[in-house]
mmCIF file of C-alpha atoms in Angstrom:
data_model
loop_
_atom_site.group_PDB
_atom_site.id
_atom_site.type_symbol
_atom_site.label_atom_id
_atom_site.label_comp_id
_atom_site.label_asym_id
_atom_site.label_seq_id
_atom_site.Cartn_x
_atom_site.Cartn_y
_atom_site.Cartn_z
ATOM 1 C CA MET U 1 -178.805 84.814 -57.062
ATOM 2 C CA THR U 2 -179.760 85.055 -53.303
ATOM 3 C CA SER U 3 -177.212 84.181 -50.438
ATOM 4 C CA ALA U 4 -176.850 83.714 -46.861
ATOM 5 C CA THR U 5 -173.898 84.277 -44.698
ATOM 6 C CA SER U 6 -171.472 82.155 -46.775
ATOM 7 C CA ILE U 7 -173.885 80.140 -48.971
ATOM 8 C CA THR U 8 -174.834 81.131 -52.622
ATOM 9 C CA ASN U 9 -177.822 79.809 -54.367
ATOM 10 C CA VAL U 10 -176.980 79.441 -58.302
ATOM 11 C CA GLU U 11 -179.992 80.581 -60.120
ATOM 12 C CA LEU U 12 -180.600 80.025 -63.926
ATOM 13 C CA PRO U 13 -179.864 83.693 -65.064
ATOM 14 C CA THR U 14 -181.983 85.528 -67.668
ATOM 15 C CA LEU U 15 -180.813 84.053 -70.981
ATOM 16 C CA GLY U 16 -182.431 86.690 -73.423
ATOM 17 C CA GLU U 17 -185.727 88.352 -74.256
ATOM 18 C CA ALA U 18 -188.778 85.920 -74.278
ATOM 19 C CA VAL U 19 -186.639 82.983 -73.039
ATOM 20 C CA THR U 20 -188.488 81.297 -70.098
ATOM 21 C CA GLU U 21 -186.704 78.016 -69.781
ATOM 22 C CA ALA U 22 -183.629 76.286 -70.484
ATOM 23 C CA THR U 23 -182.450 72.684 -70.765
ATOM 24 C CA ILE U 24 -179.479 71.615 -68.553
ATOM 25 C CA THR U 25 -177.299 70.020 -71.058
ATOM 26 C CA ARG U 26 -173.972 69.241 -69.021
ATOM 27 C CA TRP U 27 -172.593 70.106 -65.642
ATOM 28 C CA LEU U 28 -168.846 71.274 -65.979
ATOM 29 C CA LYS U 29 -168.406 70.670 -62.252
ATOM 30 C CA SER U 30 -169.156 67.891 -59.814
ATOM 31 C CA VAL U 31 -170.251 68.139 -56.093
ATOM 32 C CA GLY U 32 -167.282 68.738 -53.992
ATOM 33 C CA ASP U 33 -165.153 70.616 -56.829
ATOM 34 C CA GLU U 34 -163.652 74.140 -56.163
ATOM 35 C CA VAL U 35 -164.939 76.725 -58.551
ATOM 36 C CA GLU U 36 -163.908 80.307 -59.085
ATOM 37 C CA HIS U 37 -166.064 83.507 -59.744
ATOM 38 C CA ASP U 38 -167.137 83.487 -63.256
ATOM 39 C CA GLU U 39 -165.849 80.165 -64.078
ATOM 40 C CA PRO U 40 -168.299 78.035 -66.299
ATOM 41 C CA LEU U 41 -170.261 75.893 -64.027
ATOM 42 C CA LEU U 42 -172.706 74.365 -66.618
ATOM 43 C CA GLU U 43 -173.832 74.166 -70.189
ATOM 44 C CA VAL U 44 -177.616 74.862 -71.009
ATOM 45 C CA ALA U 45 -179.559 75.033 -74.284
ATOM 46 C CA THR U 46 -182.550 77.233 -75.158
ATOM 47 C CA ASP U 47 -184.841 77.450 -78.163
ATOM 48 C CA LYS U 48 -182.307 79.999 -79.357
ATOM 49 C CA VAL U 49 -178.718 79.046 -78.347
ATOM 50 C CA ASP U 50 -176.671 76.866 -76.412
ATOM 51 C CA THR U 51 -174.509 78.672 -73.724
ATOM 52 C CA GLU U 52 -172.529 78.378 -70.625
ATOM 53 C CA VAL U 53 -173.509 79.566 -67.011
ATOM 54 C CA CYS U 54 -170.736 80.931 -65.111
ATOM 55 C CA SER U 55 -170.533 80.629 -61.303
ATOM 56 C CA PRO U 56 -171.842 83.548 -59.400
ATOM 57 C CA ALA U 57 -169.400 83.069 -56.613
ATOM 58 C CA ALA U 58 -166.091 81.202 -55.639
ATOM 59 C CA GLY U 59 -166.258 78.264 -53.381
ATOM 60 C CA ILE U 60 -167.152 74.572 -53.218
ATOM 61 C CA LEU U 61 -169.805 73.182 -55.324
ATOM 62 C CA ARG U 62 -171.870 71.822 -52.550
ATOM 63 C CA GLN U 63 -175.237 70.656 -54.209
ATOM 64 C CA ILE U 64 -176.611 70.084 -57.807
ATOM 65 C CA ILE U 65 -180.329 70.422 -57.340
ATOM 66 C CA GLU U 66 -181.166 70.166 -61.144
ATOM 67 C CA PRO U 67 -179.386 67.320 -63.014
ATOM 68 C CA GLU U 68 -178.489 67.082 -66.743
ATOM 69 C CA ASP U 69 -181.500 66.978 -69.261
ATOM 70 C CA SER U 70 -183.586 68.953 -66.633
ATOM 71 C CA VAL U 71 -185.795 71.828 -68.178
ATOM 72 C CA VAL U 72 -185.607 74.601 -65.666
ATOM 73 C CA GLU U 73 -187.347 77.974 -65.672
ATOM 74 C CA ILE U 74 -185.431 81.272 -65.517
ATOM 75 C CA GLY U 75 -184.756 82.166 -62.009
ATOM 76 C CA ALA U 76 -184.952 78.750 -60.359
ATOM 77 C CA VAL U 77 -182.305 77.602 -58.126
ATOM 78 C CA ILE U 78 -180.032 74.755 -59.744
ATOM 79 C CA ALA U 79 -177.325 74.507 -57.459
ATOM 80 C CA VAL U 80 -175.539 75.488 -53.985
ATOM 81 C CA ILE U 81 -172.181 76.994 -53.559
ATOM 82 C CA SER U 82 -170.498 77.576 -50.208
ATOM 83 C CA ALA U 83 -167.387 79.388 -49.302
ATOM 84 C CA THR U 84 -164.217 77.049 -48.998
ATOM 85 C CA ASP U 85 -164.242 77.638 -45.409
ATOM 86 C CA ALA U 86 -167.868 77.215 -44.634
ATOM 87 C CA ALA U 87 -169.720 74.315 -43.158
ATOM 88 C CA PRO U 88 -171.808 72.121 -45.212
ATOM 89 C CA THR U 89 -175.312 73.103 -45.887
ATOM 90 C CA GLU U 90 -178.101 71.410 -44.017
ATOM 91 C CA GLU U 91 -178.690 68.954 -46.960
ATOM 92 C CA THR U 92 -175.279 67.989 -47.396
ATOM 93 C CA ALA U 93 -174.514 67.868 -43.716
ATOM 94 C CA ASN U 94 -176.954 64.774 -43.324
ATOM 95 C CA GLU U 95 -175.191 62.934 -46.289
ATOM 96 C CA PRO U 96 -172.692 60.193 -45.388
ATOM 97 C CA GLU U 97 -169.249 61.112 -45.607
ATOM 98 C CA SER U 98 -168.534 58.449 -48.303
ATOM 99 C CA VAL U 99 -170.300 55.535 -49.843
ATOM 100 C CA PRO U 100 -168.413 52.466 -49.949
ATOM 101 C CA GLU U 101 -168.205 51.130 -53.457
ATOM 102 C CA VAL U 102 -169.586 47.679 -53.882
ATOM 103 C CA ALA U 103 -167.595 45.399 -56.326
ATOM 104 C CA GLU U 104 -169.986 44.217 -59.098
ATOM 105 C CA PRO U 105 -169.293 41.076 -60.910
ATOM 106 C CA GLU U 106 -167.256 41.074 -64.156
ATOM 107 C CA PRO U 107 -169.813 41.429 -66.857
ATOM 108 C CA GLU U 108 -170.182 38.636 -69.571
ATOM 109 C CA PRO U 109 -168.281 39.740 -72.669
ATOM 110 C CA GLU U 110 -170.590 40.962 -75.298
ATOM 111 C CA PRO U 111 -170.826 39.107 -78.713
ATOM 112 C CA GLU U 112 -168.943 40.773 -81.384
ATOM 113 C CA PRO U 113 -171.287 42.849 -83.560
ATOM 114 C CA ALA U 114 -172.465 41.288 -86.887
ATOM 115 C CA GLU U 115 -170.350 42.558 -89.883
ATOM 116 C CA SER U 116 -172.019 45.816 -91.286
ATOM 117 C CA ALA U 117 -173.683 46.208 -87.979
ATOM 118 C CA THR U 118 -172.451 49.865 -87.575
ATOM 119 C CA GLU U 119 -175.642 51.697 -86.938
ATOM 120 C CA ARG U 120 -175.450 54.113 -83.891
ATOM 121 C CA VAL U 121 -178.295 56.111 -82.280
ATOM 122 C CA GLU U 122 -177.904 59.248 -80.312
ATOM 123 C CA LYS U 123 -180.381 61.825 -79.077
ATOM 124 C CA LEU U 124 -180.595 65.244 -80.961
ATOM 125 C CA SER U 125 -179.400 68.423 -79.177
ATOM 126 C CA ARG U 126 -182.000 70.730 -78.271
ATOM 127 C CA ILE U 127 -180.785 73.166 -80.757
ATOM 128 C CA ARG U 128 -180.897 70.806 -83.611
ATOM 129 C CA ARG U 129 -184.308 69.826 -82.742
ATOM 130 C CA THR U 130 -185.406 73.717 -82.594
ATOM 131 C CA ILE U 131 -183.910 74.062 -86.089
ATOM 132 C CA ALA U 132 -185.640 71.236 -87.525
ATOM 133 C CA GLN U 133 -188.968 72.301 -86.121
ATOM 134 C CA ARG U 134 -188.348 75.786 -87.400
ATOM 135 C CA MET U 135 -187.727 74.632 -90.825
ATOM 136 C CA LEU U 136 -190.638 72.393 -90.987
ATOM 137 C CA THR U 137 -192.808 75.036 -89.550
ATOM 138 C CA SER U 138 -191.463 77.636 -92.204
ATOM 139 C CA LEU U 139 -192.180 75.327 -94.915
ATOM 140 C CA GLN U 140 -195.749 74.843 -93.787
ATOM 141 C CA THR U 141 -196.383 78.466 -93.220
ATOM 142 C CA SER U 142 -195.612 80.078 -96.211
ATOM 143 C CA ALA U 143 -195.587 79.413 -100.189
ATOM 144 C CA GLN U 144 -191.814 79.280 -100.832
ATOM 145 C CA LEU U 145 -190.197 79.571 -104.199
ATOM 146 C CA THR U 146 -186.625 80.236 -105.164
ATOM 147 C CA THR U 147 -185.360 82.334 -108.273
ATOM 148 C CA VAL U 148 -181.598 81.864 -109.251
ATOM 149 C CA VAL U 149 -179.497 84.412 -111.398
ATOM 150 C CA GLU U 150 -176.044 84.227 -112.516
ATOM 151 C CA VAL U 151 -173.779 87.211 -111.470
ATOM 152 C CA ASP U 152 -170.285 88.127 -113.086
ATOM 153 C CA LEU U 153 -167.970 89.023 -110.062
ATOM 154 C CA THR U 154 -164.984 89.883 -112.157
ATOM 155 C CA ASN U 155 -165.166 93.639 -111.335
ATOM 156 C CA VAL U 156 -165.521 92.713 -107.450
ATOM 157 C CA ALA U 157 -162.532 90.217 -107.670
ATOM 158 C CA LEU U 158 -160.338 93.159 -109.315
ATOM 159 C CA VAL U 159 -161.362 95.624 -106.475
ATOM 160 C CA ARG U 160 -160.737 93.069 -103.909
ATOM 161 C CA ASN U 161 -157.328 91.975 -105.278
ATOM 162 C CA ARG U 162 -156.119 95.631 -105.481
ATOM 163 C CA ASN U 163 -157.226 96.315 -101.732
ATOM 164 C CA LYS U 164 -157.259 93.045 -99.753
ATOM 165 C CA ALA U 165 -153.585 93.423 -98.276
ATOM 166 C CA GLU U 166 -154.201 96.976 -97.269
ATOM 167 C CA PHE U 167 -157.875 96.328 -96.063
ATOM 168 C CA GLU U 168 -156.598 93.631 -93.729
ATOM 169 C CA GLY U 169 -153.646 95.565 -92.386
ATOM 170 C CA ARG U 170 -155.938 98.514 -91.681
ATOM 171 C CA THR U 171 -158.902 96.740 -90.395
ATOM 172 C CA GLY U 172 -157.772 93.406 -89.150
ATOM 173 C CA HIS U 173 -160.274 91.543 -91.269
ATOM 174 C CA LYS U 174 -159.596 89.471 -94.419
ATOM 175 C CA LEU U 175 -161.700 90.968 -97.431
ATOM 176 C CA SER U 176 -163.625 88.238 -98.977
ATOM 177 C CA TYR U 177 -166.452 88.409 -101.556
ATOM 178 C CA LEU U 178 -168.903 88.247 -98.785
ATOM 179 C CA PRO U 179 -169.119 91.927 -97.844
ATOM 180 C CA PHE U 180 -169.443 92.943 -101.332
ATOM 181 C CA VAL U 181 -172.499 90.700 -102.083
ATOM 182 C CA VAL U 182 -173.950 91.585 -98.613
ATOM 183 C CA GLY U 183 -173.349 95.559 -99.378
ATOM 184 C CA ALA U 184 -175.231 95.026 -102.920
ATOM 185 C CA ALA U 185 -178.055 92.966 -101.302
ATOM 186 C CA VAL U 186 -178.724 95.498 -98.573
ATOM 187 C CA GLU U 187 -178.770 98.402 -100.976
ATOM 188 C CA GLY U 188 -181.088 96.707 -103.345
ATOM 189 C CA LEU U 189 -183.644 96.336 -100.637
ATOM 190 C CA ALA U 190 -184.240 100.189 -100.571
ATOM 191 C CA ALA U 191 -185.672 99.872 -104.228
ATOM 192 C CA HIS U 192 -187.621 96.520 -103.636
ATOM 193 C CA PRO U 193 -189.170 97.034 -99.912
ATOM 194 C CA VAL U 194 -191.308 94.135 -100.524
ATOM 195 C CA ILE U 195 -188.321 91.781 -100.099
ATOM 196 C CA ASN U 196 -187.534 93.161 -96.666
ATOM 197 C CA ALA U 197 -191.060 92.793 -95.475
ATOM 198 C CA SER U 198 -193.400 90.586 -93.192
ATOM 199 C CA LEU U 199 -196.578 89.339 -93.516
ATOM 200 C CA ASN U 200 -198.758 88.766 -90.390
ATOM 201 C CA ALA U 201 -200.270 85.523 -89.614
ATOM 202 C CA ASP U 202 -203.943 85.932 -90.798
ATOM 203 C CA CYS U 203 -202.509 87.298 -94.260
ATOM 204 C CA THR U 204 -204.220 90.526 -93.880
ATOM 205 C CA GLU U 205 -201.290 93.094 -93.308
ATOM 206 C CA VAL U 206 -197.661 93.429 -94.607
ATOM 207 C CA THR U 207 -195.179 95.463 -92.459
ATOM 208 C CA TYR U 208 -192.483 97.014 -94.762
ATOM 209 C CA HIS U 209 -189.466 97.498 -92.666
ATOM 210 C CA SER U 210 -187.522 100.868 -92.842
ATOM 211 C CA ALA U 211 -184.398 99.424 -91.429
ATOM 212 C CA VAL U 212 -182.509 96.192 -92.395
ATOM 213 C CA HIS U 213 -181.675 94.227 -89.727
ATOM 214 C CA LEU U 214 -179.609 91.402 -91.679
ATOM 215 C CA GLY U 215 -179.346 87.830 -90.460
ATOM 216 C CA VAL U 216 -176.411 85.833 -91.580
ATOM 217 C CA ALA U 217 -176.410 82.447 -91.177
ATOM 218 C CA VAL U 218 -173.395 80.822 -89.426
ATOM 219 C CA ASP U 219 -172.368 77.284 -89.425
ATOM 220 C CA SER U 220 -170.793 76.125 -86.072
ATOM 221 C CA ASP U 221 -170.147 72.872 -84.140
ATOM 222 C CA THR U 222 -173.635 72.945 -82.284
ATOM 223 C CA GLY U 223 -175.675 73.962 -85.389
ATOM 224 C CA LEU U 224 -176.704 76.683 -87.735
ATOM 225 C CA MET U 225 -177.347 79.896 -86.035
ATOM 226 C CA VAL U 226 -178.307 83.480 -87.396
ATOM 227 C CA PRO U 227 -177.019 86.227 -85.599
ATOM 228 C CA VAL U 228 -178.507 89.780 -86.594
ATOM 229 C CA ILE U 229 -176.732 92.812 -87.664
ATOM 230 C CA ARG U 230 -178.812 95.713 -86.659
ATOM 231 C CA ASP U 231 -179.241 98.650 -89.186
ATOM 232 C CA ALA U 232 -177.157 97.141 -91.825
ATOM 233 C CA GLU U 233 -178.310 99.690 -94.324
ATOM 234 C CA SER U 234 -176.221 102.430 -92.703
ATOM 235 C CA MET U 235 -173.018 100.537 -92.493
ATOM 236 C CA THR U 236 -169.945 100.895 -94.960
ATOM 237 C CA LEU U 237 -168.466 97.561 -96.678
ATOM 238 C CA ALA U 238 -165.697 97.778 -94.047
ATOM 239 C CA GLY U 239 -168.389 97.816 -91.415
ATOM 240 C CA LEU U 240 -170.183 95.073 -92.739
ATOM 241 C CA ALA U 241 -166.963 92.940 -92.978
ATOM 242 C CA ALA U 242 -166.287 93.752 -89.245
ATOM 243 C CA ALA U 243 -169.901 92.873 -88.289
ATOM 244 C CA ILE U 244 -170.200 89.920 -90.249
ATOM 245 C CA ALA U 245 -166.487 88.731 -88.556
ATOM 246 C CA ALA U 246 -167.893 89.662 -85.005
ATOM 247 C CA SER U 247 -171.040 87.693 -85.464
ATOM 248 C CA ALA U 248 -169.280 84.565 -86.750
ATOM 249 C CA LEU U 249 -166.643 84.709 -83.871
ATOM 250 C CA ALA U 250 -169.654 84.969 -81.313
ATOM 251 C CA VAL U 251 -171.380 81.951 -82.620
ATOM 252 C CA ARG U 252 -168.445 79.626 -82.912
ATOM 253 C CA SER U 253 -166.786 80.910 -79.595
ATOM 254 C CA GLY U 254 -170.316 80.115 -77.687
ATOM 255 C CA THR U 255 -170.378 83.823 -76.766
ATOM 256 C CA VAL U 256 -173.580 84.685 -78.736
ATOM 257 C CA ARG U 257 -176.559 85.953 -76.949
ATOM 258 C CA PRO U 258 -180.068 84.882 -77.479
ATOM 259 C CA ASP U 259 -181.007 88.715 -78.094
ATOM 260 C CA ASP U 260 -178.547 88.538 -80.995
ATOM 261 C CA LEU U 261 -180.540 86.071 -82.639
ATOM 262 C CA SER U 262 -183.693 87.688 -82.832
ATOM 263 C CA GLY U 263 -185.402 90.639 -84.827
ATOM 264 C CA GLY U 264 -184.163 89.972 -88.394
ATOM 265 C CA THR U 265 -186.011 91.352 -91.289
ATOM 266 C CA PHE U 266 -183.710 89.701 -93.953
ATOM 267 C CA THR U 267 -181.334 87.080 -94.066
ATOM 268 C CA ILE U 268 -178.290 86.004 -96.172
ATOM 269 C CA THR U 269 -176.598 82.741 -96.120
ATOM 270 C CA ASN U 270 -173.381 81.859 -97.766
ATOM 271 C CA THR U 271 -173.955 78.482 -99.185
ATOM 272 C CA GLY U 272 -170.804 78.633 -101.286
ATOM 273 C CA SER U 273 -168.432 78.716 -98.367
ATOM 274 C CA ARG U 274 -168.170 74.939 -98.569
ATOM 275 C CA GLY U 275 -168.093 74.850 -102.267
ATOM 276 C CA ALA U 276 -171.895 74.637 -103.077
ATOM 277 C CA LEU U 277 -172.796 76.427 -106.651
ATOM 278 C CA PHE U 278 -176.206 77.065 -105.118
ATOM 279 C CA ASP U 279 -179.037 76.232 -102.863
ATOM 280 C CA THR U 280 -182.728 76.680 -102.248
ATOM 281 C CA PRO U 281 -182.567 78.157 -98.738
ATOM 282 C CA ILE U 282 -185.527 78.111 -96.236
ATOM 283 C CA ILE U 283 -187.132 81.481 -95.244
ATOM 284 C CA ASN U 284 -186.385 82.490 -91.661
ATOM 285 C CA GLN U 285 -189.866 83.086 -90.526
ATOM 286 C CA PRO U 286 -191.571 85.795 -90.178
ATOM 287 C CA GLN U 287 -189.339 87.272 -93.029
ATOM 288 C CA SER U 288 -190.218 86.861 -96.571
ATOM 289 C CA ALA U 289 -187.214 86.220 -98.210
ATOM 290 C CA ILE U 290 -183.688 84.823 -97.761
ATOM 291 C CA LEU U 291 -180.777 85.376 -100.244
ATOM 292 C CA GLY U 292 -178.231 82.275 -100.704
ATOM 293 C CA ILE U 293 -174.639 82.978 -102.241
ATOM 294 C CA GLY U 294 -172.987 80.152 -104.058
ATOM 295 C CA THR U 295 -169.295 79.589 -104.484
ATOM 296 C CA VAL U 296 -167.283 81.917 -106.883
ATOM 297 C CA VAL U 297 -165.679 79.900 -109.626
ATOM 298 C CA GLU U 298 -163.313 81.017 -112.625
ATOM 299 C CA ARG U 299 -164.424 79.911 -116.099
ATOM 300 C CA LEU U 300 -164.499 80.830 -119.361
ATOM 301 C CA VAL U 301 -167.581 83.226 -120.497
ATOM 302 C CA PRO U 302 -168.334 84.122 -123.974
ATOM 303 C CA GLY U 303 -168.838 87.883 -124.724
ATOM 304 C CA ARG U 304 -168.921 90.690 -127.259
ATOM 305 C CA ASP U 305 -166.218 93.554 -127.720
ATOM 306 C CA GLU U 306 -166.940 97.083 -128.767
ATOM 307 C CA LEU U 307 -167.151 95.959 -132.391
ATOM 308 C CA GLY U 308 -169.609 93.385 -131.817
ATOM 309 C CA ASN U 309 -166.996 90.459 -132.253
ATOM 310 C CA LEU U 310 -167.237 87.178 -130.155
ATOM 311 C CA VAL U 311 -164.652 86.925 -127.620
ATOM 312 C CA VAL U 312 -164.332 84.467 -124.783
ATOM 313 C CA LYS U 313 -162.723 85.599 -121.370
ATOM 314 C CA THR U 314 -162.069 84.191 -118.079
ATOM 315 C CA SER U 315 -164.599 85.634 -115.465
ATOM 316 C CA SER U 316 -165.442 85.126 -111.766
ATOM 317 C CA MET U 317 -169.006 83.891 -111.621
ATOM 318 C CA ALA U 318 -171.319 82.946 -108.992
ATOM 319 C CA TYR U 319 -174.945 82.126 -108.496
ATOM 320 C CA LEU U 320 -177.369 84.063 -106.324
ATOM 321 C CA SER U 321 -180.644 82.274 -105.128
ATOM 322 C CA LEU U 322 -183.606 84.135 -103.586
ATOM 323 C CA SER U 323 -185.938 82.108 -101.874
ATOM 324 C CA TYR U 324 -189.177 84.232 -101.272
ATOM 325 C CA ASP U 325 -192.775 84.005 -99.885
ATOM 326 C CA HIS U 326 -194.869 83.799 -102.874
ATOM 327 C CA ARG U 327 -197.922 85.019 -100.897
ATOM 328 C CA ILE U 328 -196.558 88.508 -101.203
ATOM 329 C CA ILE U 329 -193.676 88.460 -103.623
ATOM 330 C CA ASP U 330 -194.075 87.348 -107.257
ATOM 331 C CA GLY U 331 -191.455 85.960 -109.536
ATOM 332 C CA ALA U 332 -191.128 89.290 -111.052
ATOM 333 C CA ASP U 333 -190.500 90.853 -107.854
ATOM 334 C CA ALA U 334 -187.560 88.466 -107.101
ATOM 335 C CA ALA U 335 -186.224 88.740 -110.666
ATOM 336 C CA ARG U 336 -186.285 92.611 -110.343
ATOM 337 C CA TYR U 337 -184.570 92.592 -107.131
ATOM 338 C CA LEU U 338 -182.031 90.046 -108.100
ATOM 339 C CA GLY U 339 -181.243 92.269 -111.206
ATOM 340 C CA THR U 340 -180.688 95.200 -109.203
ATOM 341 C CA VAL U 341 -178.117 93.273 -106.775
ATOM 342 C CA ARG U 342 -176.663 91.763 -109.824
ATOM 343 C CA HIS U 343 -176.079 95.168 -111.679
ATOM 344 C CA HIS U 344 -174.471 96.719 -108.529
ATOM 345 C CA LEU U 345 -172.122 93.933 -108.215
ATOM 346 C CA GLU U 346 -171.072 94.026 -111.989
ATOM 347 C CA SER U 347 -170.415 97.615 -112.288
ATOM 348 C CA GLY U 348 -171.127 99.486 -108.896
ATOM 349 C CA PHE U 349 -167.907 98.875 -106.696
ATOM 350 C CA ASP U 350 -164.583 100.792 -106.742
ATOM 351 C CA ASP U 351 -161.682 100.982 -104.700
ATOM 352 C CA ALA U 352 -163.364 104.155 -102.708
ATOM 353 C CA ASP U 353 -166.071 101.914 -101.373
ATOM 354 C CA LEU U 354 -163.514 100.334 -99.129
ATOM 355 C CA ARG U 355 -162.014 103.494 -97.394
#
């Protein structure tokens, strides 16, 4: 932002690491409107996120330099604001006070559309175009395969039911199945480091990441975003629950920052949140794997008692699907990792893990 005596040039602010430009998607104010300091002035879209740009000063919006749909570089001047008692800028001073409106003839009524003609065409948002391009690039870049296992979450359900009221009262967060699965998935990466790895562009080197920077896919009105939880391997279940809730809130409220969406080493997507049994998620490049969590359903499952007799019991069951880069991860690697996660979920949690 640069300013004269009572004039403020509105510059497109920094929107995150490696972001060099943005598209102006909507002006929230018109020329002549009063604006407050830090009041949302316009909306912009980048390759990573849609966000609002707030006014750097209070006053009157005197000029909009860059209209909607303009692609603007970071730091460029996009508008001019003056103090409410300031004289108009040189540009606006030369403009006529008002332009009389010319009445136009009433348009001819359009014919009624033919029956079944219900198609509509709309322009894809920039973030939707970015998602489309990244998903296609991911499929074209790596050899992707998906392995699915079934997990008995009855033990998790019992722990959750015993503690959910106390947990919400203590932390302010509802206790879902998600933190348990995330916790088991993150812990399993230590024993299977190739799942938390990246292959370089020319397929000559693999980087095994010591930390787990966990991407968690979040659905929002503007599209799917994947905020990253840093150093997830050091978090408790309560810490993971809080971080997941905060990430989802930031995406859905439009306050997520571009830097929050980069640097992930492994991703989890809760495809079961809308009732899907399982999915074949696409890898978030340059990562090597992504874990999909299916919906939890109660159903009758056959088993054996201590004497070997056949018994049928009601169990809470879910599918876990791991999509992975077959260039460095074999099916056996994927199956071993999912086996570790399943074992932890079926027998590795108790009430103390929530304290």
